[in-house]
Amino acid sequence: MSPSFNVLLGLLTVLPHYYLAQAAGFPAPLLEPLLEERQASTVPDYVTTYAPVVWLYSGETYFPGDLAAQLTNTVPEINYKPITGYTTPLTLNNLAELNAFNGTQVYLTSTVDITTNPAWLNGVKPDSTGKTEGATSMFVIVNDHGNGEVDAFYMYFYPFNWGGIVLDQDVGDHVGDWEHNMIRFQNGKPSVVWFSQHSFGEAFTYDCLEKQGVRPVTYSGNGSHANYAIAGDHDHTIPNLNLPDDGLLTDFTDQGTLWDPLLSAYFYSYNPSANTYTPYDPSYPSNWLSFLGAWGDEQYPNSDPRQHEIIPGVSATAKYTSGPTGPEDKQLNRTKVCPTSNEFICEIHTKLGP
Ligand SMILES: *[C@@H]1O[C@H](CO)[C@@H](O)[C@H](O)[C@H]1NC(C)=O
Ligand SMILES: *[C@@H]1O[C@H](CO)[C@@H](O)[C@H](O)[C@H]1NC(C)=O
Ligand SMILES: *[C@@H]1O[C@H](CO)[C@@H](O)[C@H](O)[C@H]1NC(C)=O
């Protein structure tokens, strides 16, 4: 199609919205329908058609888990002390009430000592169809930037992160683990896919990725659940430089258990200016998305006998670190495909790699 034909087609699609908005007395930018008009009331079909499938590691013991179960197995604490005075029971429909208690200081803390290995930390192993039966563990958030550019965040939830072994010692274990892929669509076609890895990540063109049908494949690191585009060992000791060898910090991935997160998922559209989430189905809880606190225990102090620092005094080398914040903190309105951690070197790989 010629560019001028595209413009004509665009005008024909957009003008009715423009005049409708004018008639309703709302100012409308020319050439762009209102966000409310663009937001479909059902999940855009391309968001499900191109949803990633996830290979979990063959030796994985910490599977994806049910988000609501995280609330029944924890209590909110500030400064290691349970808080009181909130609506009970806490559910995905009232969790953000906790924001009134210095929200960012709230840690959803396991009710039992996690060193006793309570079973809920292990999540739910996907069955032979790839489903985490009874456990809703993916949350898809759609941000329509306008001009045909739509980001779909596929947020994966795991009840526990096993950080791995460094210099023969456990490091970086924490309750609660949020990871994600983000697919940037242009006019309903997937263009680039972001893979979250620890505090960083990688971007690849959709075209170069391994696929099952049209669905991109992601490999989840053993325990850490960092997302990689190819199977194998991933040395991530140096941020943003992934090497295929075993280094100080290595993620192991392979085709262990196939997880199809679409089979147990909730879907939302996101309005960045209002910072609100609209569930595509009224049965999907959405209040929890505004919760500002952490989805796991606060890093245990060094006085806690469970705690241990590989390098004494360096809290980042602790055996147990703090639980993560939720999707709200994942830069849902990012301009580049990469979040700010990778903004300056937002390299979009056109070939598969570690
Ligand atoms: C995979 O993770 C489990 C803990 O969940 C650990 O025991 C095992 O050693 C890990 N495997 C590798 C290869 O790191
Ligand atoms: C919030 O934090 C402030 C400053 O740390 C403290 O004075 C206040 O008591 C806290 N409020 C609650 C409800 O925890
Ligand atoms: C969201 O990002 C777009 C650019 O894609 C920007 O124009 C807009 O101002 C941002 N909205 C907010 C609330 O930051």
Coordinates of C-alpha atoms and ligand atoms in Angstrom, one line a residue:
M1 CA 0.0 0.0 0.0
S2 CA 1.2 3.5 -0.8
P3 CA 1.7 5.9 2.2
S4 CA -1.0 8.2 0.9
F5 CA -3.5 5.3 0.7
N6 CA -2.6 4.6 4.3
V7 CA -3.4 8.2 5.3
L8 CA -6.7 8.1 3.5
L9 CA -7.6 4.8 5.2
G10 CA -6.6 6.2 8.5
L11 CA -8.7 9.3 8.1
L12 CA -11.7 7.2 7.1
T13 CA -11.3 5.1 10.3
V14 CA -10.7 8.0 12.6
L15 CA -13.0 10.8 11.4
P16 CA -16.2 9.3 12.7
H17 CA -14.7 9.1 16.2
Y18 CA -13.5 12.7 15.9
Y19 CA -16.9 14.0 14.9
L20 CA -18.6 11.9 17.6
A21 CA -16.3 13.3 20.2
Q22 CA -16.9 16.8 19.0
A23 CA -20.6 16.3 19.0
A24 CA -20.4 15.0 22.6
G25 CA -18.5 18.2 23.5
F26 CA -15.1 16.6 24.1
P27 CA -12.0 18.0 22.5
A28 CA -10.5 15.3 20.4
P29 CA -7.0 15.2 18.8
L30 CA -7.3 14.9 15.0
L31 CA -6.2 11.6 13.5
E32 CA -6.5 9.7 16.8
P33 CA -9.6 8.3 18.4
L34 CA -10.0 8.7 22.2
L35 CA -8.3 6.0 24.4
E36 CA -11.7 4.9 25.5
E37 CA -12.7 4.4 21.9
R38 CA -9.6 2.5 21.0
Q39 CA -9.9 0.2 24.1
A40 CA -11.8 -2.8 23.0
S41 CA -14.2 -4.2 25.6
T42 CA -12.8 -7.6 24.9
V43 CA -9.1 -8.7 24.8
P44 CA -7.7 -7.8 21.4
D45 CA -7.4 -11.1 19.6
Y46 CA -3.8 -10.6 18.7
V47 CA -2.9 -10.3 22.4
T48 CA -4.0 -13.9 22.9
T49 CA -3.0 -15.2 19.5
Y50 CA 0.7 -14.2 20.0
A51 CA 0.9 -14.8 23.8
P52 CA 4.2 -16.5 24.7
V53 CA 4.5 -20.1 25.9
V54 CA 7.0 -20.8 28.6
W55 CA 9.4 -23.7 29.1
L56 CA 10.1 -24.2 32.8
Y57 CA 13.4 -25.9 33.7
S58 CA 13.5 -29.7 34.1
G59 CA 14.9 -29.3 37.6
E60 CA 12.4 -26.6 38.7
T61 CA 10.8 -26.9 42.0
Y62 CA 9.3 -23.4 42.3
F63 CA 6.5 -23.3 39.8
P64 CA 4.0 -20.5 38.9
G65 CA 1.4 -20.0 41.6
D66 CA -2.0 -18.6 42.3
L67 CA -1.8 -14.9 43.1
A68 CA -4.8 -15.0 45.5
A69 CA -3.1 -17.8 47.4
Q70 CA -0.2 -15.5 48.1
L71 CA -2.7 -13.5 50.2
T72 CA -4.0 -16.4 52.2
N73 CA -0.4 -17.6 53.0
T74 CA 0.9 -14.2 54.1
V75 CA 0.1 -11.3 56.5
P76 CA 0.9 -7.6 55.7
E77 CA 3.8 -6.4 57.8
I78 CA 5.7 -3.1 58.2
N79 CA 9.1 -3.2 59.7
Y80 CA 8.7 -6.9 60.5
K81 CA 5.5 -6.3 62.5
P82 CA 2.0 -7.3 61.4
I83 CA -0.3 -4.4 60.8
T84 CA -3.9 -4.3 61.9
G85 CA -7.0 -2.3 61.0
Y86 CA -7.4 -3.4 57.4
T87 CA -10.4 -5.3 55.9
T88 CA -10.2 -9.0 56.4
P89 CA -9.8 -11.3 54.7
L90 CA -7.4 -9.6 52.3
T91 CA -8.4 -10.4 48.7
L92 CA -7.4 -9.3 45.2
N93 CA -10.4 -7.1 45.4
N94 CA -9.3 -5.0 48.4
L95 CA -5.5 -5.4 48.6
A96 CA -4.8 -1.8 47.6
E97 CA -6.4 -0.6 50.9
L98 CA -3.0 -1.4 52.4
N99 CA -1.6 1.6 50.5
A100 CA -3.2 3.7 53.3
F101 CA -0.6 2.2 55.7
N102 CA 2.5 3.7 54.1
G103 CA 1.9 1.4 51.1
T104 CA 5.5 1.0 49.9
Q105 CA 6.6 -0.2 53.3
V106 CA 4.1 -3.1 53.4
Y107 CA 5.5 -6.6 52.9
L108 CA 3.2 -9.5 52.5
T109 CA 5.0 -11.9 54.8
S110 CA 4.7 -15.6 55.0
T111 CA 2.7 -16.8 58.0
V112 CA 5.1 -19.8 58.5
D113 CA 8.9 -19.8 58.5
I114 CA 9.8 -20.3 54.9
T115 CA 12.9 -22.3 55.8
T116 CA 10.5 -25.1 56.8
N117 CA 9.6 -25.3 53.1
P118 CA 5.8 -24.8 53.2
A119 CA 4.3 -26.4 50.1
W120 CA 2.6 -23.3 48.8
L121 CA 6.0 -21.8 47.9
N122 CA 6.3 -24.6 45.2
G123 CA 3.4 -23.2 43.3
V124 CA 1.5 -25.5 40.8
K125 CA 3.3 -27.6 38.2
P126 CA 1.6 -27.3 34.8
D127 CA -0.4 -30.4 33.9
S128 CA 0.0 -32.3 30.6
T129 CA -2.0 -29.5 28.8
G130 CA 0.4 -26.8 30.2
K131 CA -2.2 -25.5 32.6
T132 CA -1.5 -24.5 36.2
E133 CA -4.8 -26.0 37.4
G134 CA -6.6 -23.9 40.0
A135 CA -3.8 -21.3 40.0
T136 CA -4.2 -18.0 38.1
S137 CA -0.6 -17.1 37.5
M138 CA -0.5 -14.8 34.4
F139 CA -1.8 -11.3 34.3
V140 CA -1.9 -9.6 30.9
I141 CA -1.9 -5.8 30.9
V142 CA -2.6 -3.9 27.6
N143 CA -1.4 -0.4 27.1
D144 CA -2.6 1.2 23.9
H145 CA -0.2 4.1 23.0
G146 CA -2.2 5.2 20.0
N147 CA -1.3 5.3 16.3
G148 CA -1.6 1.5 16.2
E149 CA 1.1 0.9 18.8
V150 CA 0.0 -1.4 21.6
D151 CA 2.1 -3.0 24.3
A152 CA 0.9 -6.2 26.0
F153 CA 2.6 -7.1 29.2
Y154 CA 2.5 -10.8 30.0
M155 CA 3.2 -10.8 33.8
Y156 CA 4.1 -14.2 35.3
F157 CA 3.7 -14.8 39.0
Y158 CA 5.7 -17.4 41.0
P159 CA 5.2 -17.6 44.8
F160 CA 9.0 -18.0 45.4
N161 CA 12.3 -17.1 43.8
W162 CA 15.3 -19.4 44.4
G163 CA 18.2 -17.2 43.7
G164 CA 20.8 -19.8 43.0
I165 CA 24.3 -20.8 44.3
V166 CA 27.2 -18.4 44.2
L167 CA 30.6 -19.5 45.6
D168 CA 28.8 -22.6 47.0
Q169 CA 26.2 -20.4 48.9
D170 CA 22.6 -19.7 48.4
V171 CA 21.9 -16.1 47.4
G172 CA 18.9 -14.0 46.6
D173 CA 16.0 -16.2 47.7
H174 CA 12.8 -14.3 48.2
V175 CA 9.0 -14.9 48.6
G176 CA 7.0 -13.7 45.6
D177 CA 8.5 -13.4 42.0
W178 CA 7.2 -11.2 39.2
E179 CA 8.7 -11.7 35.7
H180 CA 7.4 -10.6 32.3
N181 CA 7.5 -10.6 28.6
M182 CA 6.2 -7.5 26.8
I183 CA 5.2 -7.7 23.1
R184 CA 4.9 -4.4 21.2
F185 CA 2.3 -4.7 18.5
Q186 CA 2.0 -2.4 15.5
N187 CA -1.4 -2.5 13.9
G188 CA -2.1 -5.9 15.5
K189 CA 1.3 -7.4 14.3
P190 CA 3.9 -8.3 16.9
S191 CA 7.2 -6.4 16.2
V192 CA 9.5 -6.7 19.3
V193 CA 9.4 -8.9 22.4
W194 CA 11.0 -7.9 25.7
F195 CA 12.3 -10.6 28.1
S196 CA 12.7 -9.6 31.8
Q197 CA 15.9 -11.0 33.4
H198 CA 16.6 -10.0 37.0
S199 CA 16.8 -6.2 37.1
F200 CA 17.5 -6.0 33.3
G201 CA 16.5 -7.9 30.2
E202 CA 16.8 -8.3 26.5
A203 CA 14.7 -7.3 23.4
F204 CA 14.4 -9.4 20.3
T205 CA 12.5 -8.9 17.0
Y206 CA 9.4 -11.2 17.0
D207 CA 10.6 -12.6 13.6
C208 CA 13.8 -14.0 15.0
L209 CA 12.3 -15.8 17.9
E210 CA 11.6 -19.5 18.4
K211 CA 7.9 -20.1 18.1
Q212 CA 5.2 -22.7 18.7
G213 CA 2.9 -21.9 15.8
V214 CA 2.9 -18.1 16.0
R215 CA 3.5 -17.9 19.7
P216 CA 7.0 -16.9 20.9
V217 CA 8.8 -19.2 23.2
T218 CA 10.4 -18.1 26.4
Y219 CA 12.7 -20.2 28.7
S220 CA 12.3 -19.6 32.4
G221 CA 15.5 -19.8 34.5
N222 CA 15.6 -22.4 37.2
G223 CA 14.4 -20.8 40.4
S224 CA 15.0 -17.2 39.3
H225 CA 12.5 -17.4 36.5
A226 CA 14.4 -14.9 34.4
N227 CA 13.2 -15.1 30.8
Y228 CA 15.5 -16.1 27.9
A229 CA 14.9 -16.6 24.2
I230 CA 17.0 -19.7 23.9
A231 CA 17.5 -22.8 26.0
G232 CA 20.9 -23.5 27.7
D233 CA 23.0 -21.9 30.4
H234 CA 23.0 -18.1 30.7
D235 CA 25.8 -16.4 32.6
H236 CA 24.4 -13.0 33.7
T237 CA 27.2 -12.0 36.1
I238 CA 27.7 -8.7 34.1
P239 CA 24.4 -6.9 33.7
N240 CA 23.3 -6.7 30.0
L241 CA 26.0 -9.0 28.9
N242 CA 24.6 -12.5 28.6
L243 CA 27.2 -15.2 28.0
P244 CA 26.5 -18.9 27.1
D245 CA 28.9 -20.3 29.7
D246 CA 28.6 -21.0 33.4
G247 CA 29.9 -18.0 35.3
L248 CA 29.5 -16.7 38.8
L249 CA 25.8 -16.2 38.3
T250 CA 24.2 -18.6 35.9
D251 CA 20.6 -19.3 35.0
F252 CA 19.8 -22.8 33.7
T253 CA 17.1 -23.3 31.2
D254 CA 15.8 -26.2 29.1
Q255 CA 12.6 -27.8 27.8
G256 CA 11.5 -29.2 31.1
T257 CA 7.8 -28.5 31.7
L258 CA 5.7 -26.6 29.1
W259 CA 3.6 -23.9 30.7
D260 CA 0.8 -22.3 28.7
P261 CA 0.0 -19.3 30.9
L262 CA -3.0 -18.3 28.7
L263 CA -4.9 -21.2 30.3
S264 CA -5.0 -19.5 33.7
A265 CA -4.9 -15.7 33.1
Y266 CA -6.7 -12.5 33.8
F267 CA -6.6 -9.6 31.3
Y268 CA -6.7 -5.8 31.8
S269 CA -6.4 -2.6 29.8
Y270 CA -4.3 0.1 31.3
N271 CA -4.9 3.9 31.2
P272 CA -1.6 5.5 31.9
S273 CA -2.9 9.1 32.5
A274 CA -5.4 8.0 35.1
N275 CA -3.2 5.1 36.3
T276 CA -6.2 2.8 36.2
Y277 CA -6.8 -0.8 35.1
T278 CA -10.0 -2.0 33.5
P279 CA -10.6 -5.8 33.6
Y280 CA -11.8 -7.1 30.2
D281 CA -14.1 -9.3 32.2
P282 CA -15.9 -8.1 35.3
S283 CA -15.0 -11.4 37.0
Y284 CA -11.2 -10.4 37.0
P285 CA -10.2 -8.7 40.2
S286 CA -8.3 -5.5 39.5
N287 CA -7.9 -3.6 42.9
W288 CA -4.7 -5.5 43.6
L289 CA -3.0 -3.9 40.6
S290 CA -2.8 -0.7 42.5
F291 CA -1.1 -2.2 45.6
L292 CA 2.2 -0.4 46.1
G293 CA 3.8 -2.9 48.6
A294 CA 5.9 -6.0 48.2
W295 CA 4.6 -9.5 47.4
G296 CA 6.9 -11.3 49.8
D297 CA 8.8 -11.0 53.1
E298 CA 11.1 -8.1 53.8
Q299 CA 14.8 -9.0 53.7
Y300 CA 15.6 -10.6 57.0
P301 CA 18.0 -8.5 59.1
N302 CA 21.4 -9.9 59.8
S303 CA 20.4 -10.5 63.3
D304 CA 18.0 -13.1 62.0
P305 CA 19.6 -16.6 62.3
R306 CA 18.2 -17.5 58.8
Q307 CA 20.1 -14.7 57.2
H308 CA 23.6 -14.9 55.8
E309 CA 25.6 -12.5 53.6
I310 CA 28.2 -13.9 51.2
I311 CA 30.1 -10.6 51.4
P312 CA 29.5 -9.4 54.9
G313 CA 27.9 -5.9 54.9
V314 CA 26.7 -6.1 51.3
S315 CA 23.0 -6.6 51.5
A316 CA 22.7 -7.5 47.8
T317 CA 24.6 -10.7 48.5
A318 CA 22.2 -11.9 51.2
K319 CA 20.7 -15.3 51.2
Y320 CA 17.3 -13.8 51.6
T321 CA 16.3 -10.6 49.9
S322 CA 13.0 -8.7 49.9
G323 CA 10.0 -9.7 47.9
P324 CA 9.3 -7.7 44.7
T325 CA 6.8 -5.0 44.0
G326 CA 4.0 -5.7 41.5
P327 CA 3.2 -4.9 37.9
E328 CA 2.6 -1.2 38.7
D329 CA 6.3 -0.9 39.2
K330 CA 7.3 -2.4 35.8
Q331 CA 7.1 0.8 33.7
L332 CA 3.8 0.0 32.0
N333 CA 4.0 3.2 30.0
R334 CA 7.5 2.8 28.7
T335 CA 8.3 4.6 25.5
K336 CA 11.0 2.2 24.3
V337 CA 10.5 -1.5 24.4
C338 CA 13.2 -1.6 27.2
P339 CA 12.5 -0.2 30.7
T340 CA 14.8 2.5 31.9
S341 CA 17.4 0.0 33.2
N342 CA 18.2 -0.7 29.6
E343 CA 17.1 2.5 28.0
F344 CA 20.4 3.8 26.7
I345 CA 21.4 0.5 25.2
C346 CA 18.0 -0.7 24.2
E347 CA 19.5 -3.0 21.6
I348 CA 16.9 -5.0 19.7
H349 CA 18.5 -8.3 18.7
T350 CA 17.6 -9.6 15.3
K351 CA 19.3 -12.9 15.9
L352 CA 18.6 -15.4 18.6
G353 CA 21.2 -15.5 21.4
P354 CA 21.8 -16.2 25.1
Ligands
LIG1 C1 17.4 -25.9 40.3 O1 16.8 -25.3 41.4 C2 16.7 -26.2 42.5 C3 16.0 -25.5 43.6 O2 14.7 -25.1 43.2 C4 18.1 -26.6 43.0 O3 18.0 -27.5 44.0 C5 18.8 -27.2 41.8 O4 20.2 -27.4 42.2 C6 18.9 -26.2 40.7 N1 19.5 -26.8 39.5 C7 20.6 -26.2 38.9 C8 21.1 -26.9 37.7 O5 21.0 -25.1 39.3
LIG2 C1 4.1 5.9 58.2 O1 5.5 6.3 58.2 C2 5.8 7.4 59.1 C3 7.2 7.7 58.9 O2 8.0 6.6 58.8 C4 5.4 7.0 60.5 O3 5.6 8.1 61.4 C5 3.9 6.6 60.5 O4 3.6 6.1 61.8 C6 3.6 5.5 59.6 N1 2.2 5.2 59.5 C7 1.7 4.0 59.6 C8 0.2 3.8 59.5 O5 2.4 3.0 59.7
LIG3 C1 2.6 7.6 28.3 O1 3.5 7.4 27.2 C2 3.2 8.3 26.1 C3 4.2 8.0 25.0 O2 4.0 6.7 24.6 C4 3.2 9.7 26.5 O3 2.9 10.5 25.4 C5 2.3 9.9 27.7 O4 2.4 11.3 28.1 C6 2.6 9.0 28.8 N1 1.6 9.1 29.8 C7 1.9 9.3 31.1 C8 0.7 9.5 32.0 O5 3.0 9.3 31.5

